[in-house]
mmCIF file of C-alpha atoms in Angstrom:
data_model
loop_
_atom_site.group_PDB
_atom_site.id
_atom_site.type_symbol
_atom_site.label_atom_id
_atom_site.label_comp_id
_atom_site.label_asym_id
_atom_site.label_seq_id
_atom_site.Cartn_x
_atom_site.Cartn_y
_atom_site.Cartn_z
ATOM 1 C CA UNK A 1 128.849 199.718 73.761
ATOM 2 C CA UNK A 2 126.195 199.829 76.429
ATOM 3 C CA UNK A 3 126.454 197.285 79.162
ATOM 4 C CA UNK A 4 125.287 196.328 82.672
ATOM 5 C CA UNK A 5 127.500 194.796 85.367
ATOM 6 C CA UNK A 6 126.142 193.336 88.545
ATOM 7 C CA UNK A 7 127.652 191.574 91.541
ATOM 8 C CA UNK A 8 128.590 187.865 91.184
ATOM 9 C CA UNK A 9 126.479 185.367 92.925
ATOM 10 C CA UNK A 10 125.212 183.210 94.292
ATOM 11 C CA UNK A 11 124.218 185.223 97.385
ATOM 12 C CA UNK A 12 122.962 183.270 100.319
ATOM 13 C CA UNK A 13 121.243 185.067 103.284
ATOM 14 C CA UNK A 14 119.261 184.165 106.326
ATOM 15 C CA UNK A 15 115.682 185.139 106.532
ATOM 16 C CA UNK A 16 115.195 188.730 107.690
ATOM 17 C CA UNK A 17 118.696 189.763 106.713
ATOM 18 C CA UNK A 18 119.372 192.958 104.701
ATOM 19 C CA UNK A 19 119.871 192.547 100.982
ATOM 20 C CA UNK A 20 122.063 194.605 98.616
ATOM 21 C CA UNK A 21 122.812 193.624 95.017
ATOM 22 C CA UNK A 22 125.122 196.048 93.277
ATOM 23 C CA UNK A 23 124.511 197.162 89.658
ATOM 24 C CA UNK A 24 126.439 199.610 87.557
ATOM 25 C CA UNK A 25 125.863 200.488 83.910
ATOM 26 C CA UNK A 26 127.623 202.036 80.952
ATOM 27 C CA UNK A 27 125.417 203.736 78.425
ATOM 28 C CA UNK A 28 125.324 206.968 76.385
ATOM 29 C CA UNK A 29 122.320 209.278 76.936
ATOM 30 C CA UNK A 30 119.776 208.710 79.686
ATOM 31 C CA UNK A 31 118.533 205.146 79.853
ATOM 32 C CA UNK A 32 115.671 203.789 81.890
ATOM 33 C CA UNK A 33 116.856 201.253 84.544
ATOM 34 C CA UNK A 34 115.069 198.170 85.644
ATOM 35 C CA UNK A 35 115.269 195.199 87.979
ATOM 36 C CA UNK A 36 113.660 192.006 86.753
ATOM 37 C CA UNK A 37 113.208 188.928 88.854
ATOM 38 C CA UNK A 38 113.152 185.293 87.650
ATOM 39 C CA UNK A 39 111.748 182.659 89.992
ATOM 40 C CA UNK A 40 112.840 179.019 89.284
ATOM 41 C CA UNK A 41 111.410 177.724 86.108
ATOM 42 C CA UNK A 42 109.616 180.838 85.169
ATOM 43 C CA UNK A 43 109.912 183.960 82.931
ATOM 44 C CA UNK A 44 111.024 187.444 83.873
ATOM 45 C CA UNK A 45 108.869 189.661 86.091
ATOM 46 C CA UNK A 46 109.403 193.355 86.287
ATOM 47 C CA UNK A 47 110.236 194.209 89.927
ATOM 48 C CA UNK A 48 110.887 197.879 89.681
ATOM 49 C CA UNK A 49 112.136 200.673 87.395
ATOM 50 C CA UNK A 50 113.358 204.250 87.278
ATOM 51 C CA UNK A 51 113.437 206.535 84.371
ATOM 52 C CA UNK A 52 115.614 209.523 85.369
ATOM 53 C CA UNK A 53 118.406 210.475 87.732
ATOM 54 C CA UNK A 54 117.498 210.404 91.413
ATOM 55 C CA UNK A 55 114.271 208.512 90.838
ATOM 56 C CA UNK A 56 113.664 205.688 93.340
ATOM 57 C CA UNK A 57 111.899 202.540 92.151
ATOM 58 C CA UNK A 58 110.122 200.398 94.696
ATOM 59 C CA UNK A 59 107.988 197.326 94.921
ATOM 60 C CA UNK A 60 107.330 194.478 97.404
ATOM 61 C CA UNK A 61 109.834 195.995 99.879
ATOM 62 C CA UNK A 62 112.587 196.276 97.236
ATOM 63 C CA UNK A 63 114.128 199.639 96.420
ATOM 64 C CA UNK A 64 116.639 200.974 94.008
ATOM 65 C CA UNK A 65 117.763 204.628 93.236
ATOM 66 C CA UNK A 66 119.056 205.823 89.888
ATOM 67 C CA UNK A 67 122.398 207.387 90.591
ATOM 68 C CA UNK A 68 123.739 209.048 87.536
ATOM 69 C CA UNK A 69 126.825 210.343 89.158
ATOM 70 C CA UNK A 70 127.997 206.815 89.929
ATOM 71 C CA UNK A 71 126.103 205.114 87.093
ATOM 72 C CA UNK A 72 124.555 202.748 89.593
ATOM 73 C CA UNK A 73 121.193 201.167 90.426
ATOM 74 C CA UNK A 74 121.750 199.010 93.516
ATOM 75 C CA UNK A 75 118.900 196.815 94.650
ATOM 76 C CA UNK A 76 118.071 196.808 98.410
ATOM 77 C CA UNK A 77 115.613 195.143 100.745
ATOM 78 C CA UNK A 78 115.538 195.533 104.455
ATOM 79 C CA UNK A 79 114.381 192.050 105.390
ATOM 80 C CA UNK A 80 114.407 189.264 102.950
ATOM 81 C CA UNK A 81 111.997 186.243 102.997
ATOM 82 C CA UNK A 82 112.491 182.631 101.716
ATOM 83 C CA UNK A 83 110.051 183.543 98.893
ATOM 84 C CA UNK A 84 112.520 186.106 97.626
ATOM 85 C CA UNK A 85 114.877 183.348 96.484
ATOM 86 C CA UNK A 86 115.252 183.892 92.763
ATOM 87 C CA UNK A 87 117.649 185.342 90.056
ATOM 88 C CA UNK A 88 117.730 189.100 89.880
ATOM 89 C CA UNK A 89 118.603 190.849 86.629
ATOM 90 C CA UNK A 90 119.571 194.576 86.415
ATOM 91 C CA UNK A 91 118.831 196.015 82.966
ATOM 92 C CA UNK A 92 118.746 199.168 80.956
ATOM 93 C CA UNK A 93 116.706 200.436 78.029
ATOM 94 C CA UNK A 94 117.409 203.508 76.059
ATOM 95 C CA UNK A 95 114.425 204.002 73.781
ATOM 96 C CA UNK A 96 111.169 202.336 73.004
ATOM 97 C CA UNK A 97 112.574 200.787 69.760
ATOM 98 C CA UNK A 98 115.693 199.475 71.507
ATOM 99 C CA UNK A 99 116.598 196.213 73.075
ATOM 100 C CA UNK A 100 116.758 195.616 76.871
ATOM 101 C CA UNK A 101 120.356 195.070 77.901
ATOM 102 C CA UNK A 102 120.711 192.701 80.824
ATOM 103 C CA UNK A 103 123.367 192.077 83.367
ATOM 104 C CA UNK A 104 124.406 188.480 84.029
ATOM 105 C CA UNK A 105 121.971 187.996 86.858
ATOM 106 C CA UNK A 106 122.522 187.451 90.559
ATOM 107 C CA UNK A 107 121.179 184.267 92.159
ATOM 108 C CA UNK A 108 119.796 184.851 95.702
ATOM 109 C CA UNK A 109 118.994 182.019 98.151
ATOM 110 C CA UNK A 110 117.285 182.906 101.422
ATOM 111 C CA UNK A 111 117.402 180.176 104.099
ATOM 112 C CA UNK A 112 115.059 179.917 107.074
ATOM 113 C CA UNK B 1 94.107 192.343 82.067
ATOM 114 C CA UNK B 2 95.970 189.391 80.437
ATOM 115 C CA UNK B 3 99.767 189.671 80.474
ATOM 116 C CA UNK B 4 102.164 188.381 77.829
ATOM 117 C CA UNK B 5 101.317 184.867 76.910
ATOM 118 C CA UNK B 6 103.450 182.319 75.100
ATOM 119 C CA UNK B 7 102.910 178.842 73.584
ATOM 120 C CA UNK B 8 103.904 176.089 73.816
ATOM 121 C CA UNK B 9 105.358 175.923 77.384
ATOM 122 C CA UNK B 10 107.853 173.181 76.522
ATOM 123 C CA UNK B 11 109.024 171.657 73.209
ATOM 124 C CA UNK B 12 111.454 168.960 72.378
ATOM 125 C CA UNK B 13 112.880 168.771 68.855
ATOM 126 C CA UNK B 14 115.807 166.940 67.200
ATOM 127 C CA UNK B 15 118.641 168.521 65.296
ATOM 128 C CA UNK B 16 117.805 169.809 61.824
ATOM 129 C CA UNK B 17 114.120 170.316 62.634
ATOM 130 C CA UNK B 18 112.232 173.489 62.484
ATOM 131 C CA UNK B 19 110.218 175.074 65.349
ATOM 132 C CA UNK B 20 107.619 177.920 65.615
ATOM 133 C CA UNK B 21 107.012 179.681 68.971
ATOM 134 C CA UNK B 22 104.059 181.939 69.440
ATOM 135 C CA UNK B 23 103.457 185.035 71.549
ATOM 136 C CA UNK B 24 100.505 187.264 72.330
ATOM 137 C CA UNK B 25 101.380 190.656 73.728
ATOM 138 C CA UNK B 26 99.881 192.415 76.673
ATOM 139 C CA UNK B 27 96.609 194.195 75.965
ATOM 140 C CA UNK B 28 97.264 197.598 74.377
ATOM 141 C CA UNK B 29 100.866 196.781 73.355
ATOM 142 C CA UNK B 30 101.979 196.990 69.787
ATOM 143 C CA UNK B 31 105.559 195.971 69.908
ATOM 144 C CA UNK B 32 107.106 192.518 70.386
ATOM 145 C CA UNK B 33 110.643 191.679 71.153
ATOM 146 C CA UNK B 34 112.160 188.107 71.347
ATOM 147 C CA UNK B 35 115.091 187.029 73.614
ATOM 148 C CA UNK B 36 116.931 183.831 74.001
ATOM 149 C CA UNK B 37 118.066 182.831 77.563
ATOM 150 C CA UNK B 38 120.605 180.012 77.818
ATOM 151 C CA UNK B 39 120.795 178.213 81.132
ATOM 152 C CA UNK B 40 122.559 180.303 83.828
ATOM 153 C CA UNK B 41 122.843 183.408 81.619
ATOM 154 C CA UNK B 42 120.994 186.592 81.012
ATOM 155 C CA UNK B 43 118.542 187.002 78.106
ATOM 156 C CA UNK B 44 120.059 187.938 74.651
ATOM 157 C CA UNK B 45 118.058 190.016 72.149
ATOM 158 C CA UNK B 46 117.032 188.256 69.027
ATOM 159 C CA UNK B 47 114.841 190.790 67.194
ATOM 160 C CA UNK B 48 111.900 193.227 67.623
ATOM 161 C CA UNK B 49 108.790 193.656 65.593
ATOM 162 C CA UNK B 50 106.658 196.722 65.120
ATOM 163 C CA UNK B 51 103.947 197.454 62.507
ATOM 164 C CA UNK B 52 104.550 193.904 61.250
ATOM 165 C CA UNK B 53 108.168 194.642 60.362
ATOM 166 C CA UNK B 54 111.437 193.516 61.950
ATOM 167 C CA UNK B 55 112.844 196.817 63.181
ATOM 168 C CA UNK B 56 116.013 195.692 64.938
ATOM 169 C CA UNK B 57 117.980 192.520 65.068
ATOM 170 C CA UNK B 58 120.592 191.021 67.484
ATOM 171 C CA UNK B 59 123.523 188.941 66.671
ATOM 172 C CA UNK B 60 121.623 185.857 65.589
ATOM 173 C CA UNK B 61 121.912 183.957 62.216
ATOM 174 C CA UNK B 62 119.176 183.973 59.538
ATOM 175 C CA UNK B 63 117.993 180.661 60.819
ATOM 176 C CA UNK B 64 116.014 182.774 63.247
ATOM 177 C CA UNK B 65 113.146 184.567 61.669
ATOM 178 C CA UNK B 66 109.890 186.017 62.779
ATOM 179 C CA UNK B 67 106.570 187.524 61.955
ATOM 180 C CA UNK B 68 104.045 189.924 63.509
ATOM 181 C CA UNK B 69 100.413 189.719 62.696
ATOM 182 C CA UNK B 70 97.914 192.634 62.373
ATOM 183 C CA UNK B 71 96.648 191.834 65.921
ATOM 184 C CA UNK B 72 100.233 192.385 67.140
ATOM 185 C CA UNK B 73 100.819 188.787 68.066
ATOM 186 C CA UNK B 74 104.106 187.369 66.917
ATOM 187 C CA UNK B 75 105.884 184.046 65.852
ATOM 188 C CA UNK B 76 109.515 183.103 66.211
ATOM 189 C CA UNK B 77 110.715 180.552 63.708
ATOM 190 C CA UNK B 78 114.006 178.656 63.958
ATOM 191 C CA UNK B 79 115.159 176.498 61.125
ATOM 192 C CA UNK B 80 117.832 173.709 61.055
ATOM 193 C CA UNK B 81 117.883 173.426 64.831
ATOM 194 C CA UNK B 82 121.213 172.924 66.511
ATOM 195 C CA UNK B 83 121.938 171.560 69.969
ATOM 196 C CA UNK B 84 123.057 175.107 70.959
ATOM 197 C CA UNK B 85 119.587 176.451 70.300
ATOM 198 C CA UNK B 86 118.320 174.716 73.469
ATOM 199 C CA UNK B 87 117.214 177.609 75.756
ATOM 200 C CA UNK B 88 114.372 179.443 77.209
ATOM 201 C CA UNK B 89 112.751 181.798 74.576
ATOM 202 C CA UNK B 90 111.249 184.819 76.053
ATOM 203 C CA UNK B 91 108.773 187.226 74.376
ATOM 204 C CA UNK B 92 108.376 190.730 75.661
ATOM 205 C CA UNK B 93 105.791 193.235 74.686
ATOM 206 C CA UNK B 94 105.812 197.138 74.926
ATOM 207 C CA UNK B 95 104.118 200.183 73.625
ATOM 208 C CA UNK B 96 105.776 202.500 71.116
ATOM 209 C CA UNK B 97 105.727 205.884 72.665
ATOM 210 C CA UNK B 98 107.780 209.016 72.465
ATOM 211 C CA UNK B 99 107.271 209.553 76.224
ATOM 212 C CA UNK B 100 110.134 208.171 78.234
ATOM 213 C CA UNK B 101 109.068 205.625 80.849
ATOM 214 C CA UNK B 102 106.144 204.199 78.906
ATOM 215 C CA UNK B 103 108.429 201.788 76.968
ATOM 216 C CA UNK B 104 108.793 199.208 79.690
ATOM 217 C CA UNK B 105 109.087 195.662 78.257
ATOM 218 C CA UNK B 106 106.917 193.065 79.975
ATOM 219 C CA UNK B 107 107.951 189.492 79.570
ATOM 220 C CA UNK B 108 105.951 186.284 79.119
ATOM 221 C CA UNK B 109 106.673 182.954 80.923
ATOM 222 C CA UNK B 110 108.810 181.700 78.088
ATOM 223 C CA UNK B 111 109.011 178.589 75.957
ATOM 224 C CA UNK B 112 111.607 175.952 77.029
ATOM 225 C CA UNK B 113 113.083 174.490 73.795
ATOM 226 C CA UNK B 114 115.208 171.367 74.048
ATOM 227 C CA UNK B 115 117.102 170.125 71.005
ATOM 228 C CA UNK B 116 118.260 166.580 71.062
#
């Protein structure tokens, strides 16, 4: 079945460090891909998305490129801040009447 | 533009009780999906409602049921609560569309249910 795999956490970085969180997926067809972020004690917020191969999603300094050849959607940010500390979920969605399939989440802690 | 709203924020129940959680979708959205997120895990799909009908269901028992109203808002009901039902319940809304990319699901803040 369809699935999402992402790197195990927790990840701890110093402020202004470079961030990469790896995500790969398995799915038939051409899913849309997403990164959601969950801050402590809150719900999920959409961070960015890409709907077709080679699309780049970006928001708040975060970027991810839809790579169909490697079935990947890695999240990157050039300089993290303490306020980026959260859990990041990679996810896929195939159709509008489908369920979102989430990865297990990667916890990020950024220390000053 | 109001986003997805959920009520209540927190809820404490005891085993065997019943609970109802509520969700109002983002303005203009017509589809509501419910997810359960246990502590430290990713959200798991419960079911989806469109045109007041349950269209798809995840691997959850019949104790979990729902409803969608004509104004697209939705309720999640859980009967005979178990300790294992303690979780964050997330509602997501989206718009039915044939055009790819317009089906993004937007999530509410969640309802934290604790079963004692």
